[in-house]
Phi, psi and omega in degrees: 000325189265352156284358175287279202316303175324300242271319196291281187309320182320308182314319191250005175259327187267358177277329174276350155334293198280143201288312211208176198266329155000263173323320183283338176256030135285327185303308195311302179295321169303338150353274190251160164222197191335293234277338161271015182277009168266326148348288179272009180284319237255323182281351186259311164326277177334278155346320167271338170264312170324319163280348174282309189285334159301300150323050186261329170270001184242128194252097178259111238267097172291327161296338183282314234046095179286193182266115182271335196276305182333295188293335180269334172284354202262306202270331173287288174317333209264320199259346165275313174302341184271340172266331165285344166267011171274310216260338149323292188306298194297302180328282166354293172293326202260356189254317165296301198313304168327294189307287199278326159333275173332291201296337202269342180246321187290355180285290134008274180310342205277310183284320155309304187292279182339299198295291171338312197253036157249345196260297174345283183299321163304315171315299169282301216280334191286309206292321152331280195308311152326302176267352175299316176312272180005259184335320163312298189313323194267353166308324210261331182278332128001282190317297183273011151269331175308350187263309153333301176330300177314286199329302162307321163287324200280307151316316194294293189286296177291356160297278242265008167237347162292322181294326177292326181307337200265314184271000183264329174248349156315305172296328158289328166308326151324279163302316136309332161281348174263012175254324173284332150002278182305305155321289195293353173280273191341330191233010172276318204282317142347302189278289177324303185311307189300329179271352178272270164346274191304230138085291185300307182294331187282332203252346164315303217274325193286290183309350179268328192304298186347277157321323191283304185325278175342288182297318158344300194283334174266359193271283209334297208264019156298309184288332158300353188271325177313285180297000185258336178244350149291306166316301142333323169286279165330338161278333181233117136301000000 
């Protein structure tokens, strides 16, 4: 833009200078460039009917070669205004555009940070909870390993006073079979005596039964012997 604006006052400081039209429309054409020649086609049109209608008493004979330098100073002055009120016009636009740009992003941002700090914030209200649970959870699992701990220890100490108890009565059970053991040797070998004993006495008393019998049997059959022979006597005198 401000190569325009240069480009322009060179343009319109070197058209009342110049001698012949040659120079002034190299300074002119060094001016612009491609992108405004449709511009100053359009702006050269206008110019000419503006010098026509202004110009009404004035004949410009161009095939004679009229007053050439007049009409280029004309034309100029004509091709400067018309790019200073295009370079108005374009400030105007690029300053509303700049102007509603701004408004149109600061609109935006307004709207992106608002968004930020509502995700933001749904994220910390998710991530609190989330993490306040956690924080329950490993409080309540802390807990019940200390309780398990207790628990294990406390188990631990009724294994190890159930093993003594076990091995206290193992050991009397022990020592009761071998004392009952001990016992059946004791009253087996009792019983052989006694029975040994009762054994002497049985054949003491059989052997005395023996004899009584035995005598018994000889008084009996004496006395029967007797009487048969008493009885003998007496049948035969």
């Amino acid at each position: 833009m401000a190569t325009h604006k240069g480009c322009a006052l060179k343009g319109k400081a070197k058209g009342t200078k110049t001698t012949s039209g040659k120079p002034h429309m190299e300074d002119f054409n060094g001016s612009f460039n491609k992108e405004n020649l449709q511009v100053v086609e359009a702006e050269t049109l206008r110019g000419r009917k503006r010098l026509s209608e202004a110009d009404d008493d004035i004949d410009i004979d161009i095939t004679k070669g009229g007053d050439m330098m007049t009409m280029l100073d004309r034309f100029g002055a004509d091709i400067n205004k018309a790019f200073l009120a295009k370079r108005k016009r374009l400030e105007t636009f690029t300053k509303s555009s700049v102007k509603t740009s701004h408004q149109k992003i600061e609109q935006l941002w307004r709207v992106q940070q608002r968004d930020r700090s509502k995700v933001t914030e749904d994220y910390c209200t998710q991530f609190n909870a989330v993490f306040n649970q956690w924080d329950t959870d490993v409080q309540k699992s802390k807990d019940n390993e200390e309780k398990l701990l207790s628990m294990f220890q406390h188990q631990q100490k009724m294994f190890q006073h159930m093993r003594a108890s076990q091995s206290q009565r193992l050991k009397t059970l022990k020592q009761l079979l071998e004392q009952y053991i001990q016992s059946l040797d004791t009253m087996e070998k009792t019983h052989i005596s006694q029975q040994g004993a009762v054994q002497g006495e049985l054949r003491q008393e059989m052997a005395l039964f023996q004899k009584k019998i035995l005598m018994d049997t000889v008084s009996n059959m004496t006395d029967q012997l007797t009487k048969h022979i008493v009885l003998h006597a007496l049948c035969h005198p």
